[in-house]
Tab-separated table of C-alpha atoms in Angstrom:
chain	number	residue	atom	x	y	z
A	1	UNK	CA	-30.756	105.482	71.720
A	2	UNK	CA	-29.886	103.617	74.915
A	3	UNK	CA	-31.724	100.502	73.685
A	4	UNK	CA	-29.773	100.659	70.409
A	5	UNK	CA	-26.422	100.897	72.225
A	6	UNK	CA	-27.260	98.033	74.595
A	7	UNK	CA	-28.571	95.866	71.746
A	8	UNK	CA	-25.457	96.590	69.678
A	9	UNK	CA	-23.121	95.605	72.520
A	10	UNK	CA	-25.099	92.439	73.307
A	11	UNK	CA	-25.333	91.299	69.661
A	12	UNK	CA	-21.679	91.969	68.857
A	13	UNK	CA	-20.549	90.324	72.095
A	14	UNK	CA	-22.595	87.207	71.349
A	15	UNK	CA	-21.166	86.931	67.830
A	16	UNK	CA	-17.549	87.322	68.939
A	17	UNK	CA	-18.005	85.020	71.928
A	18	UNK	CA	-19.498	82.333	69.687
A	19	UNK	CA	-16.444	82.762	67.463
A	20	UNK	CA	-14.023	82.478	70.388
A	21	UNK	CA	-15.972	79.555	71.830
A	22	UNK	CA	-15.150	77.650	68.644
A	23	UNK	CA	-11.409	78.168	69.213
A	24	UNK	CA	-11.801	77.246	72.885
A	25	UNK	CA	-13.788	74.034	72.394
A	26	UNK	CA	-11.545	72.642	69.648
A	27	UNK	CA	-8.389	73.515	71.598
A	28	UNK	CA	-9.792	71.727	74.656
A	29	UNK	CA	-10.790	68.751	72.506
A	30	UNK	CA	-7.204	68.328	71.307
A	31	UNK	CA	-5.748	68.797	74.777
A	32	UNK	CA	-4.190	72.169	74.036
A	33	UNK	CA	-3.767	74.189	77.202
A	34	UNK	CA	-6.141	77.166	77.339
A	35	UNK	CA	-4.755	79.802	79.685
A	36	UNK	CA	-7.674	82.221	79.579
A	37	UNK	CA	-11.159	82.615	78.148
A	38	UNK	CA	-12.178	86.243	78.401
A	39	UNK	CA	-15.511	87.998	78.017
A	40	UNK	CA	-14.840	91.531	76.803
A	41	UNK	CA	-11.354	92.975	76.372
A	42	UNK	CA	-8.807	93.942	79.071
A	43	UNK	CA	-8.267	95.546	81.450
A	44	UNK	CA	-9.641	92.730	83.543
A	45	UNK	CA	-12.520	93.426	85.926
A	46	UNK	CA	-12.842	89.944	87.395
A	47	UNK	CA	-11.244	86.544	86.866
A	48	UNK	CA	-11.552	83.091	88.363
A	49	UNK	CA	-9.258	80.155	87.671
A	50	UNK	CA	-11.080	76.861	87.212
A	51	UNK	CA	-8.700	74.011	86.601
A	52	UNK	CA	-5.938	75.385	84.393
A	53	UNK	CA	-8.007	78.095	82.691
A	54	UNK	CA	-8.788	81.594	83.915
A	55	UNK	CA	-12.328	82.721	83.034
A	56	UNK	CA	-12.398	86.494	83.071
A	57	UNK	CA	-14.782	89.419	82.735
A	58	UNK	CA	-13.114	92.475	81.226
A	59	UNK	CA	-13.992	96.150	81.191
A	60	UNK	CA	-14.381	96.692	77.448
A	61	UNK	CA	-17.770	95.032	76.837
A	62	UNK	CA	-17.374	94.065	73.164
A	63	UNK	CA	-16.270	90.604	72.103
A	64	UNK	CA	-13.892	88.300	73.891
A	65	UNK	CA	-10.672	86.343	73.460
A	66	UNK	CA	-8.969	83.000	73.991
A	67	UNK	CA	-5.352	82.775	75.158
A	68	UNK	CA	-3.617	79.546	74.173
A	69	UNK	CA	-0.434	78.260	75.775
A	70	UNK	CA	2.529	78.289	73.426
A	71	UNK	CA	1.072	80.281	70.556
A	72	UNK	CA	3.570	82.795	69.226
A	73	UNK	CA	2.769	86.491	69.355
A	74	UNK	CA	3.236	86.765	65.604
A	75	UNK	CA	0.196	84.620	65.025
A	76	UNK	CA	-2.439	87.334	64.829
A	77	UNK	CA	-6.077	86.309	64.413
A	78	UNK	CA	-8.534	86.195	67.260
A	79	UNK	CA	-6.765	83.417	69.163
A	80	UNK	CA	-4.180	85.123	71.348
A	81	UNK	CA	-1.308	84.057	73.601
A	82	UNK	CA	1.653	85.614	75.346
A	83	UNK	CA	3.927	82.684	76.058
A	84	UNK	CA	6.490	81.775	73.459
A	85	UNK	CA	8.377	78.560	72.823
A	86	UNK	CA	11.470	79.792	74.616
A	87	UNK	CA	9.524	80.263	77.854
A	88	UNK	CA	8.282	76.696	78.058
A	89	UNK	CA	11.147	74.520	76.801
A	90	UNK	CA	11.906	73.269	80.294
A	91	UNK	CA	8.367	72.122	80.931
A	92	UNK	CA	8.181	68.855	79.031
A	93	UNK	CA	4.548	68.130	79.872
A	94	UNK	CA	3.328	71.590	78.941
A	95	UNK	CA	5.393	71.607	75.750
A	96	UNK	CA	3.335	68.694	74.475
A	97	UNK	CA	0.182	70.689	75.164
A	98	UNK	CA	1.427	73.916	73.604
A	99	UNK	CA	-0.302	75.174	70.484
A	100	UNK	CA	2.910	75.381	68.434
A	101	UNK	CA	3.731	71.727	69.229
A	102	UNK	CA	0.452	70.269	67.987
A	103	UNK	CA	0.137	68.575	64.566
A	104	UNK	CA	-0.608	70.922	61.686
A	105	UNK	CA	-4.136	69.594	61.128
A	106	UNK	CA	-5.022	70.303	64.770
A	107	UNK	CA	-3.713	73.869	64.556
A	108	UNK	CA	-5.696	74.347	61.350
A	109	UNK	CA	-8.826	73.073	63.080
A	110	UNK	CA	-8.349	75.448	66.029
A	111	UNK	CA	-7.803	78.475	63.786
A	112	UNK	CA	-10.855	77.779	61.576
A	113	UNK	CA	-13.176	76.733	64.417
A	114	UNK	CA	-14.318	80.303	65.098
A	115	UNK	CA	-15.385	80.810	61.494
A	116	UNK	CA	-17.246	77.498	61.509
A	117	UNK	CA	-19.093	78.464	64.703
A	118	UNK	CA	-20.238	81.762	63.165
A	119	UNK	CA	-21.423	79.936	60.065
A	120	UNK	CA	-23.281	77.358	62.183
A	121	UNK	CA	-24.937	80.108	64.228
A	122	UNK	CA	-26.237	81.681	61.020
A	123	UNK	CA	-27.575	78.315	59.819
A	124	UNK	CA	-29.376	77.735	63.130
A	125	UNK	CA	-30.997	81.181	63.074
A	126	UNK	CA	-32.001	81.022	59.401
A	127	UNK	CA	-33.367	77.491	59.861
A	128	UNK	CA	-35.425	78.652	62.849
A	129	UNK	CA	-36.829	81.545	60.828
A	130	UNK	CA	-37.607	79.267	57.860
A	131	UNK	CA	-39.573	76.899	60.098
A	132	UNK	CA	-41.447	79.572	62.092
A	133	UNK	CA	-41.735	82.733	60.000
A	134	UNK	CA	-41.290	81.113	56.592
A	135	UNK	CA	-39.567	82.444	53.507
A	136	UNK	CA	-41.155	84.423	50.634
A	137	UNK	CA	-40.980	82.589	47.304
A	138	UNK	CA	-42.193	83.522	43.811
A	139	UNK	CA	-45.314	81.722	42.603
A	140	UNK	CA	-46.807	81.152	39.150
A	141	UNK	CA	-50.274	81.928	40.594
A	142	UNK	CA	-52.002	85.238	41.293
A	143	UNK	CA	-52.934	85.076	44.958
A	144	UNK	CA	-55.477	87.217	46.824
A	145	UNK	CA	-53.669	88.881	49.748
A	146	UNK	CA	-56.406	91.292	50.857
A	147	UNK	CA	-60.071	92.148	50.244
A	148	UNK	CA	-61.750	95.535	50.687
A	149	UNK	CA	-64.995	95.721	52.641
A	150	UNK	CA	-68.201	95.815	50.557
A	151	UNK	CA	-66.172	95.392	47.371
A	152	UNK	CA	-67.252	93.239	44.393
A	153	UNK	CA	-64.660	90.664	45.480
A	154	UNK	CA	-66.181	90.397	48.971
A	155	UNK	CA	-69.720	90.151	47.571
A	156	UNK	CA	-68.560	87.394	45.194
A	157	UNK	CA	-67.223	85.392	48.155
A	158	UNK	CA	-63.506	85.643	47.456
A	159	UNK	CA	-61.169	85.046	50.410
A	160	UNK	CA	-57.551	85.765	51.242
A	161	UNK	CA	-55.193	83.100	49.788
A	162	UNK	CA	-57.600	82.282	46.940
A	163	UNK	CA	-55.747	81.773	43.658
A	164	UNK	CA	-57.201	83.402	40.549
A	165	UNK	CA	-56.631	80.998	37.645
A	166	UNK	CA	-58.741	82.625	34.907
A	167	UNK	CA	-60.717	85.767	34.116
A	168	UNK	CA	-63.397	84.662	31.670
A	169	UNK	CA	-61.414	82.304	29.431
A	170	UNK	CA	-58.026	84.000	29.804
A	171	UNK	CA	-55.450	82.189	31.952
A	172	UNK	CA	-53.952	84.421	34.661
A	173	UNK	CA	-50.431	83.822	35.982
A	174	UNK	CA	-49.059	87.352	36.417
A	175	UNK	CA	-50.331	90.282	38.470
A	176	UNK	CA	-50.030	92.773	35.599
A	177	UNK	CA	-52.234	90.562	33.384
A	178	UNK	CA	-54.796	90.331	36.200
A	179	UNK	CA	-54.870	94.134	36.538
A	180	UNK	CA	-55.158	94.797	32.812
A	181	UNK	CA	-57.955	92.232	32.338
A	182	UNK	CA	-59.865	93.638	35.303
A	183	UNK	CA	-59.658	97.212	33.995
A	184	UNK	CA	-60.588	96.097	30.473
A	185	UNK	CA	-63.785	94.495	31.786
A	186	UNK	CA	-64.735	97.259	34.220
A	187	UNK	CA	-68.531	97.672	34.288
A	188	UNK	CA	-69.095	94.219	32.793
A	189	UNK	CA	-69.735	90.952	34.592
A	190	UNK	CA	-66.813	88.544	34.469
A	191	UNK	CA	-66.299	84.910	35.398
A	192	UNK	CA	-63.443	83.979	37.709
A	193	UNK	CA	-61.972	80.497	37.978
A	194	UNK	CA	-60.664	80.218	41.529
A	195	UNK	CA	-58.699	77.577	43.419
A	196	UNK	CA	-59.190	77.312	47.181
A	197	UNK	CA	-57.719	74.560	49.358
A	198	UNK	CA	-56.942	72.505	46.260
A	199	UNK	CA	-60.490	72.721	44.855
A	200	UNK	CA	-61.571	74.836	41.866
A	201	UNK	CA	-64.821	76.751	41.523
A	202	UNK	CA	-66.302	79.560	39.427
A	203	UNK	CA	-67.741	82.831	40.671
A	204	UNK	CA	-68.825	86.042	38.979
A	205	UNK	CA	-68.549	89.750	39.748
A	206	UNK	CA	-68.586	93.130	38.037
A	207	UNK	CA	-65.444	95.279	38.395
A	208	UNK	CA	-66.276	98.885	39.313
A	209	UNK	CA	-65.805	101.728	36.858
A	210	UNK	CA	-65.205	104.248	39.652
A	211	UNK	CA	-63.820	102.441	42.709
A	212	UNK	CA	-63.255	104.274	46.017
A	213	UNK	CA	-59.918	105.973	46.618
A	214	UNK	CA	-57.027	103.542	47.215
A	215	UNK	CA	-59.096	100.592	45.964
A	216	UNK	CA	-59.016	98.755	42.651
A	217	UNK	CA	-61.926	97.919	40.368
A	218	UNK	CA	-62.377	94.491	41.944
A	219	UNK	CA	-61.414	95.486	45.493
A	220	UNK	CA	-58.618	92.984	46.050
A	221	UNK	CA	-54.911	93.093	46.813
A	222	UNK	CA	-52.918	90.493	44.894
A	223	UNK	CA	-49.426	89.029	44.936
A	224	UNK	CA	-47.237	86.512	43.144
A	225	UNK	CA	-45.355	85.767	46.381
A	226	UNK	CA	-46.120	82.906	48.746
A	227	UNK	CA	-44.679	82.341	52.217
A	228	UNK	CA	-43.192	78.875	52.441
A	229	UNK	CA	-42.630	77.321	55.875
A	230	UNK	CA	-40.274	74.373	56.054
A	231	UNK	CA	-40.565	71.434	58.424
A	232	UNK	CA	-38.045	71.007	61.246
A	233	UNK	CA	-36.041	68.526	59.178
A	234	UNK	CA	-36.218	70.526	55.926
A	235	UNK	CA	-35.262	73.863	57.509
A	236	UNK	CA	-31.573	73.011	58.230
A	237	UNK	CA	-31.061	71.910	54.610
A	238	UNK	CA	-32.537	75.068	53.122
A	239	UNK	CA	-30.993	77.155	55.904
A	240	UNK	CA	-27.539	75.872	54.944
A	241	UNK	CA	-28.193	76.620	51.271
A	242	UNK	CA	-29.369	80.145	52.120
A	243	UNK	CA	-26.349	80.747	54.361
A	244	UNK	CA	-24.111	79.676	51.486
A	245	UNK	CA	-25.879	82.075	49.099
A	246	UNK	CA	-25.553	84.982	51.529
A	247	UNK	CA	-21.867	84.168	52.123
A	248	UNK	CA	-21.205	84.262	48.387
A	249	UNK	CA	-23.026	87.597	48.100
A	250	UNK	CA	-20.944	89.002	50.966
A	251	UNK	CA	-17.722	87.749	49.381
A	252	UNK	CA	-18.722	89.124	45.972
A	253	UNK	CA	-19.645	92.458	47.527
A	254	UNK	CA	-16.296	92.710	49.302
A	255	UNK	CA	-14.472	91.867	46.092
A	256	UNK	CA	-16.411	94.530	44.204
A	257	UNK	CA	-15.754	97.094	46.938
A	258	UNK	CA	-12.001	96.458	46.903
A	259	UNK	CA	-11.923	96.603	43.100
A	260	UNK	CA	-13.832	99.911	43.046
A	261	UNK	CA	-11.613	101.337	45.777
A	262	UNK	CA	-8.316	100.324	44.163
A	263	UNK	CA	-9.098	100.937	40.496
A	264	UNK	CA	-11.809	103.569	40.589
A	265	UNK	CA	-11.205	105.366	43.859
A	266	UNK	CA	-14.856	104.840	44.754
A	267	UNK	CA	-15.636	105.216	48.451
A	268	UNK	CA	-17.213	102.123	50.076
A	269	UNK	CA	-20.540	103.811	50.858
A	270	UNK	CA	-22.466	100.576	51.504
A	271	UNK	CA	-19.992	99.251	54.087
A	272	UNK	CA	-20.639	99.812	57.779
A	273	UNK	CA	-18.194	100.101	60.646
A	274	UNK	CA	-19.100	100.026	64.362
A	275	UNK	CA	-21.244	103.173	64.146
A	276	UNK	CA	-23.039	101.949	61.022
A	277	UNK	CA	-23.653	98.525	62.531
A	278	UNK	CA	-25.050	100.184	65.657
A	279	UNK	CA	-27.386	102.236	63.443
A	280	UNK	CA	-28.552	99.082	61.637
A	281	UNK	CA	-29.015	97.357	64.993
A	282	UNK	CA	-31.409	100.087	66.100
A	283	UNK	CA	-33.426	99.756	62.882
A	284	UNK	CA	-33.596	95.960	63.300
A	285	UNK	CA	-34.739	96.284	66.926
A	286	UNK	CA	-37.509	98.686	65.898
A	287	UNK	CA	-38.637	96.210	63.214
A	288	UNK	CA	-39.107	93.377	65.732
A	289	UNK	CA	-37.542	90.100	66.882
A	290	UNK	CA	-37.621	88.344	63.517
A	291	UNK	CA	-35.717	91.235	61.948
A	292	UNK	CA	-33.173	91.102	64.789
A	293	UNK	CA	-32.616	87.370	64.236
A	294	UNK	CA	-32.120	87.922	60.486
A	295	UNK	CA	-29.703	90.737	61.286
A	296	UNK	CA	-27.696	88.583	63.716
A	297	UNK	CA	-27.531	85.762	61.156
A	298	UNK	CA	-26.212	88.130	58.464
A	299	UNK	CA	-23.704	89.706	60.857
A	300	UNK	CA	-22.484	86.252	61.843
A	301	UNK	CA	-21.961	85.352	58.170
A	302	UNK	CA	-20.136	88.648	57.613
A	303	UNK	CA	-17.850	87.879	60.543
A	304	UNK	CA	-17.205	84.365	59.218
A	305	UNK	CA	-16.417	85.533	55.675
A	306	UNK	CA	-14.144	88.372	56.811
A	307	UNK	CA	-12.200	86.166	59.218
A	308	UNK	CA	-11.555	83.357	56.745
A	309	UNK	CA	-10.136	85.684	54.082
A	310	UNK	CA	-6.345	85.254	53.689
A	311	UNK	CA	-5.565	88.594	55.279
A	312	UNK	CA	-2.665	88.765	57.763
A	313	UNK	CA	-3.810	89.421	61.349
A	314	UNK	CA	-7.041	87.448	60.786
A	315	UNK	CA	-7.789	83.741	61.161
A	316	UNK	CA	-7.630	83.392	57.387
A	317	UNK	CA	-4.122	84.858	57.427
A	318	UNK	CA	-3.009	82.307	60.001
A	319	UNK	CA	-4.627	79.543	57.954
A	320	UNK	CA	-2.865	80.774	54.783
A	321	UNK	CA	0.564	80.428	56.426
A	322	UNK	CA	-0.426	76.958	57.589
A	323	UNK	CA	-1.278	76.055	53.993
A	324	UNK	CA	2.229	77.167	53.017
A	325	UNK	CA	3.579	74.945	55.783
A	326	UNK	CA	1.472	72.069	54.456
A	327	UNK	CA	2.802	72.562	50.924
A	328	UNK	CA	6.473	73.073	51.845
A	329	UNK	CA	6.500	70.760	54.885
A	330	UNK	CA	8.284	73.409	56.914
A	331	UNK	CA	7.040	76.219	59.115
A	332	UNK	CA	7.173	79.759	57.819
A	333	UNK	CA	9.739	81.856	59.683
A	334	UNK	CA	8.075	83.422	62.725
A	335	UNK	CA	9.976	86.607	61.944
A	336	UNK	CA	8.504	87.051	58.464
A	337	UNK	CA	5.058	85.843	59.487
A	338	UNK	CA	5.174	88.375	62.297
A	339	UNK	CA	5.998	91.156	59.834
A	340	UNK	CA	3.099	90.104	57.616
A	341	UNK	CA	0.615	90.093	60.487
A	342	UNK	CA	1.874	93.468	61.710
A	343	UNK	CA	1.389	95.019	58.260
A	344	UNK	CA	-2.036	93.358	57.970
A	345	UNK	CA	-3.086	94.715	61.345
A	346	UNK	CA	-2.038	98.263	60.407
A	347	UNK	CA	-3.937	97.976	57.102
A	348	UNK	CA	-7.056	96.673	58.871
A	349	UNK	CA	-6.933	99.459	61.453
A	350	UNK	CA	-6.566	102.001	58.653
A	351	UNK	CA	-9.544	100.537	56.793
A	352	UNK	CA	-11.572	100.520	60.012
A	353	UNK	CA	-10.697	104.178	60.569
A	354	UNK	CA	-11.794	105.038	57.010
A	355	UNK	CA	-15.096	103.197	57.395
A	356	UNK	CA	-15.696	104.787	60.801
A	357	UNK	CA	-15.166	108.245	59.287
A	358	UNK	CA	-17.731	107.365	56.604
A	359	UNK	CA	-20.112	106.241	59.376
A	360	UNK	CA	-19.644	109.575	61.152
A	361	UNK	CA	-20.212	111.453	57.888
A	362	UNK	CA	-23.478	109.570	57.266
A	363	UNK	CA	-24.556	110.155	60.864
A	364	UNK	CA	-23.906	113.918	60.624
A	365	UNK	CA	-25.871	114.068	57.368
A	366	UNK	CA	-28.721	112.053	58.883
A	367	UNK	CA	-28.310	109.230	56.369
A	368	UNK	CA	-28.925	105.531	56.944
A	369	UNK	CA	-26.538	102.780	55.873
A	370	UNK	CA	-29.539	101.180	54.196
A	371	UNK	CA	-30.122	102.081	50.521
């Protein structure tokens, strides 16, 4: 339990800090004044000012924040600031470095930088897994994945990763065909055409009529799945493609959930809040490091997709109002944008409360978020 809680806090903190680091780095690149970069949420436990920026450690150990100079309070999103335009009009130098005074394209870049960082983190993790662990892919061959001791397959000299091409004269490309042909010829000698390391050879064996318990007539385990490992230069390409596929699945799933909730009144059972994510974290930790890395990559993509959606109070909401500004060539009234973000924040908190209640219900019933 303690390991699950610690792992949950560490993973979520890393994801949010990576997100905030994107805002921070792009703001610094454009010369926007960063007042504070915080680890965790206030109240503040410790802070040190280096240059013009305060780097702080805060008591609530989940996530982090960036405070930009001159960003209005109505902005929402994960980039936060307290100073408003009226408080800095007399400081000509600082006005030029205020967030609100920067060109529109720079403000857009700052707002979307967190999402991009989460997406890049997922690509890096998936690429690493593709190059080290590999990825399962369907194959048109029937592949030997295991051999029972003293079985006809072992006596015939078959080895793991051999590919069975034919049984007698019948071509084999599917596992169900392999099984049916083996059973049909039980008790009779058969010829197998096998490919090993690119070379083909023939061997013979007699499938058993009465094999031992939990063993087949031939004594082999078979699969149509191969594990493909990509090279260091291929992995980022396929990692990016996979991240894009997962992002689309997440977006589609969210769309389906909202549609079911609005039109059908169906509860979002497959969605997890903080408690559900903590439960999934524990299951990933028990499964090992590779599972944890996959889990972090998927969480990072979830965070990216959620934040870029045009929902007030999120980065996507801020970006949406900037698109309006781009189209109309005038800023949206801070008053009305502030109202929109306030309503969005209330709606998000309500949704989070609903999902948390579902998490508690599943926990009480001893259910997992996993299907």
